[in-house]
Amino acid sequence: MCDHNCEKCRENEAEDPKKRKFLAWSVGAINLAVLAGIFTPVAGFIGSPLKKKEQDDWIDVMGEHELGEGETKEVRFKAKVLDGYQTVTREYVVFIKKYPDRVIAFDPACTHLGCRIQYKGDQKKYLCPCHGGVFDEDGKVISGPPPKPLVTHAVKVENGRILVDRRAGSAA
Amino acid sequence: MPREVLSPEEPVVGKHERTDVERLVADRPSLRDWTDLRLGWWGFVRKNLDEPMPAGVGWWQTLGNLLMTLLAFQFVTGLALAMFYSPGTESAYLSVKHINEGHPVGLFVRGLHVWGSTLIVCITVAHVLRVFFWGSYKKPRELTWLVGVLIFNVILGFSFTGYLLPWDQKAYWATTVGTRIAATLPLIGHPLMVLIRGGEEVGALTLTRFYAIHIMVLPAALVAFTGLHLYLVRRHHIAGPVVAQKGPPVKFYPNQLFKDAIVVLLGVGILAWMSLGMPPSLEAIADPTGTDFAPRPEWYFLGMYELLKIMPAGWEIIATAVVPGLVTVGMILVPWLDRAKSRHPAYRQWIMVSGMAVILMIGVMTLKGILETPPPHGHHASATTSSAPPTIARE
């Protein structure tokens, strides 16, 4: 009869399948916890731009009288924006068209893959230099690969001045 | 007399009656014996140098060694560039300009890095094609091929992330378009693009992200995959010619290593010549508002760029994800798709025809892209309603 303190008994105990299984699972669980402890905050930090929502940012770009009805004008404006860790003055471009009842500001990014479109006033068309997309002066796709009409910026007219929201797609 | 390899498991002492020389070696071992007993280094080196090469192995098998050398050089030149580079939207362009103009060899080192990346893509393609046509991926070398495909993708990742770093017009616009490709994926497209860019637009966080991936994530992946690839190459040995040739295997050293050295000399010579003769350009600083710049990717992405042009509206995902995805998955699955027992191309007709069709497609599209320089409507942007658009400063 073993007194449960002999060397062989201790060996048997160490080799006990149940105990080995328990220890193996414990090692796995500890490793998972350690990895999760490190990777969760890292993934959260890397993914933080996904949660960032930009506030509306109205910029006075021109007087309403400067634009004739049916006319399209390329307007550049500067705005201070937070770019990651720094506040920078960034220049923006919009194409503003005046309709009888409203003003629309088209974003210059092609809806295909984001290349900068060019406005051809004589043809009343926007052309994309990358993959040959063509939009009419109302931003609708005429030909080429762009899947959607041009994105627009929110516009408001106050006291005879045209104000544009800096964020592309803000009119949607 | 062959040199005895020492090992801790089988110490020389006590195995047999020692000679005076052996006793001297054991009691007062040379530095080489002392280190070898502890590291087993010379045994490892000897094993690799004595690696048997089947008869018929020769110049085509030198490409792997050239690739390794060029990749190692990218680490060295990349380290030097990283010491002068600053990954910020205000400083990146200036720091690359300083590398180009501030020191006599700066431009040359950058040239080695830039042309090195192009040469690596070319050599990798040649290496992949050699393995493909020789059917060297067949059992038991399937995983060697698979890891090779992963390395190829890591190399393309290096190219894509490195392209942005100079923060010039070419860099900015190629990345704007390149990252926008992610947004064409259904459901996850837009969040994925924001995650890659670090925001809605290509900006400061895109640059730091790409820099971190370029100098940390991809090098780590490259080292791991290359180590595994080499281990597998040694474990399964070189496959040898498609039709077994007569003759005994030849040791890797010195015959094959000599051929490797000649090819490395030639490759590095070409690299140095390109770097001196065609120093890498730096265009105007990135201008998100510029309308006079037609974005173009690096030449080896031009095939995909051209494919995008011919896709009808709403079908761009075919060019951005489906075709590249199918090519990559197809490449990974080649060893399992090709069920022929023989490695001879004549017995692997369908995989040969499919492979050549893909190569031809990529080749024609790339050539089309190269020839169409500059692309249509490439220049002269202006708002015709106003020759000098007003710029409104808002503080």
Short mmCIF file of N, CA, C and O in Angstrom, two decimals, chain B residues 132-135 137-138 242-244 337-353 356:
data_model
loop_
_atom_site.label_atom_id
_atom_site.label_comp_id
_atom_site.label_asym_id
_atom_site.label_seq_id
_atom_site.Cartn_x
_atom_site.Cartn_y
_atom_site.Cartn_z
N PHE B 132 6.98 26.97 -62.70
CA PHE B 132 5.71 26.58 -63.32
C PHE B 132 5.95 25.67 -64.53
O PHE B 132 5.35 24.60 -64.64
N PHE B 133 6.81 26.10 -65.45
CA PHE B 133 7.02 25.32 -66.67
C PHE B 133 7.73 23.99 -66.39
O PHE B 133 7.51 23.02 -67.09
N TRP B 134 8.58 23.99 -65.37
CA TRP B 134 9.28 22.75 -65.02
C TRP B 134 8.40 21.83 -64.18
O TRP B 134 8.80 20.71 -63.88
N GLY B 135 7.24 22.32 -63.77
CA GLY B 135 6.38 21.49 -62.91
C GLY B 135 7.04 21.12 -61.59
O GLY B 135 6.74 20.08 -60.99
N TYR B 137 6.54 22.19 -58.78
CA TYR B 137 5.66 22.32 -57.61
C TYR B 137 4.98 21.01 -57.24
O TYR B 137 4.24 20.94 -56.28
N LYS B 138 5.24 19.97 -58.03
CA LYS B 138 4.52 18.71 -57.80
C LYS B 138 5.00 18.02 -56.52
O LYS B 138 6.05 18.33 -56.01
N VAL B 242 13.05 18.44 -66.06
CA VAL B 242 11.77 17.75 -66.30
C VAL B 242 12.03 16.29 -66.68
O VAL B 242 11.37 15.38 -66.17
N VAL B 243 12.98 16.08 -67.59
CA VAL B 243 13.37 14.72 -67.96
C VAL B 243 14.70 14.43 -67.25
O VAL B 243 15.67 15.17 -67.45
N ALA B 244 14.66 13.41 -66.40
CA ALA B 244 15.86 13.09 -65.61
C ALA B 244 17.06 12.88 -66.55
O ALA B 244 16.94 12.18 -67.56
N LEU B 337 -4.44 21.73 -58.83
CA LEU B 337 -5.22 21.75 -60.09
C LEU B 337 -4.55 20.84 -61.13
O LEU B 337 -5.22 20.21 -61.94
N ASP B 338 -3.23 20.84 -61.10
CA ASP B 338 -2.48 20.05 -62.07
C ASP B 338 -2.34 18.61 -61.55
O ASP B 338 -1.51 18.33 -60.70
N ARG B 339 -3.21 17.72 -62.06
CA ARG B 339 -3.22 16.35 -61.53
C ARG B 339 -2.31 15.41 -62.31
O ARG B 339 -2.21 14.22 -61.98
N ALA B 340 -1.69 15.89 -63.38
CA ALA B 340 -0.85 15.01 -64.18
C ALA B 340 0.30 14.46 -63.34
O ALA B 340 0.84 15.17 -62.50
N LYS B 341 0.62 13.19 -63.59
CA LYS B 341 1.72 12.58 -62.82
C LYS B 341 3.06 13.10 -63.31
O LYS B 341 4.00 13.25 -62.55
N SER B 342 3.13 13.31 -64.63
CA SER B 342 4.41 13.74 -65.21
C SER B 342 4.64 15.23 -65.00
O SER B 342 3.69 16.01 -64.92
N ARG B 343 5.91 15.60 -64.93
CA ARG B 343 6.26 17.02 -64.86
C ARG B 343 6.46 17.60 -66.25
O ARG B 343 6.66 18.80 -66.40
N HIS B 344 6.47 16.74 -67.26
CA HIS B 344 6.75 17.21 -68.62
C HIS B 344 5.60 18.08 -69.14
O HIS B 344 4.44 17.67 -69.05
N PRO B 345 5.91 19.26 -69.68
CA PRO B 345 4.85 20.17 -70.17
C PRO B 345 3.91 19.49 -71.17
O PRO B 345 2.71 19.80 -71.19
N ALA B 346 4.40 18.56 -71.96
CA ALA B 346 3.56 17.90 -72.97
C ALA B 346 2.43 17.10 -72.32
O ALA B 346 1.38 16.88 -72.93
N TYR B 347 2.63 16.67 -71.08
CA TYR B 347 1.60 15.90 -70.38
C TYR B 347 0.77 16.78 -69.44
O TYR B 347 -0.02 16.27 -68.66
N ARG B 348 1.03 18.07 -69.47
CA ARG B 348 0.29 18.98 -68.58
C ARG B 348 -0.34 20.07 -69.43
O ARG B 348 -0.21 21.26 -69.14
N GLN B 349 -1.03 19.64 -70.49
CA GLN B 349 -1.44 20.62 -71.50
C GLN B 349 -2.40 21.69 -70.99
O GLN B 349 -2.20 22.87 -71.24
N TRP B 350 -3.43 21.29 -70.25
CA TRP B 350 -4.44 22.28 -69.88
C TRP B 350 -3.88 23.33 -68.93
O TRP B 350 -4.17 24.51 -69.05
N ILE B 351 -3.02 22.88 -68.00
CA ILE B 351 -2.46 23.87 -67.05
C ILE B 351 -1.46 24.77 -67.78
O ILE B 351 -1.36 25.96 -67.49
N MET B 352 -0.76 24.20 -68.76
CA MET B 352 0.17 25.00 -69.56
C MET B 352 -0.58 26.07 -70.36
O MET B 352 -0.21 27.24 -70.36
N VAL B 353 -1.66 25.63 -71.02
CA VAL B 353 -2.46 26.55 -71.84
C VAL B 353 -3.08 27.64 -70.95
O VAL B 353 -3.01 28.83 -71.27
N MET B 356 -0.35 30.01 -69.76
CA MET B 356 0.13 30.89 -70.81
C MET B 356 -0.93 31.93 -71.19
O MET B 356 -0.59 33.07 -71.51
#
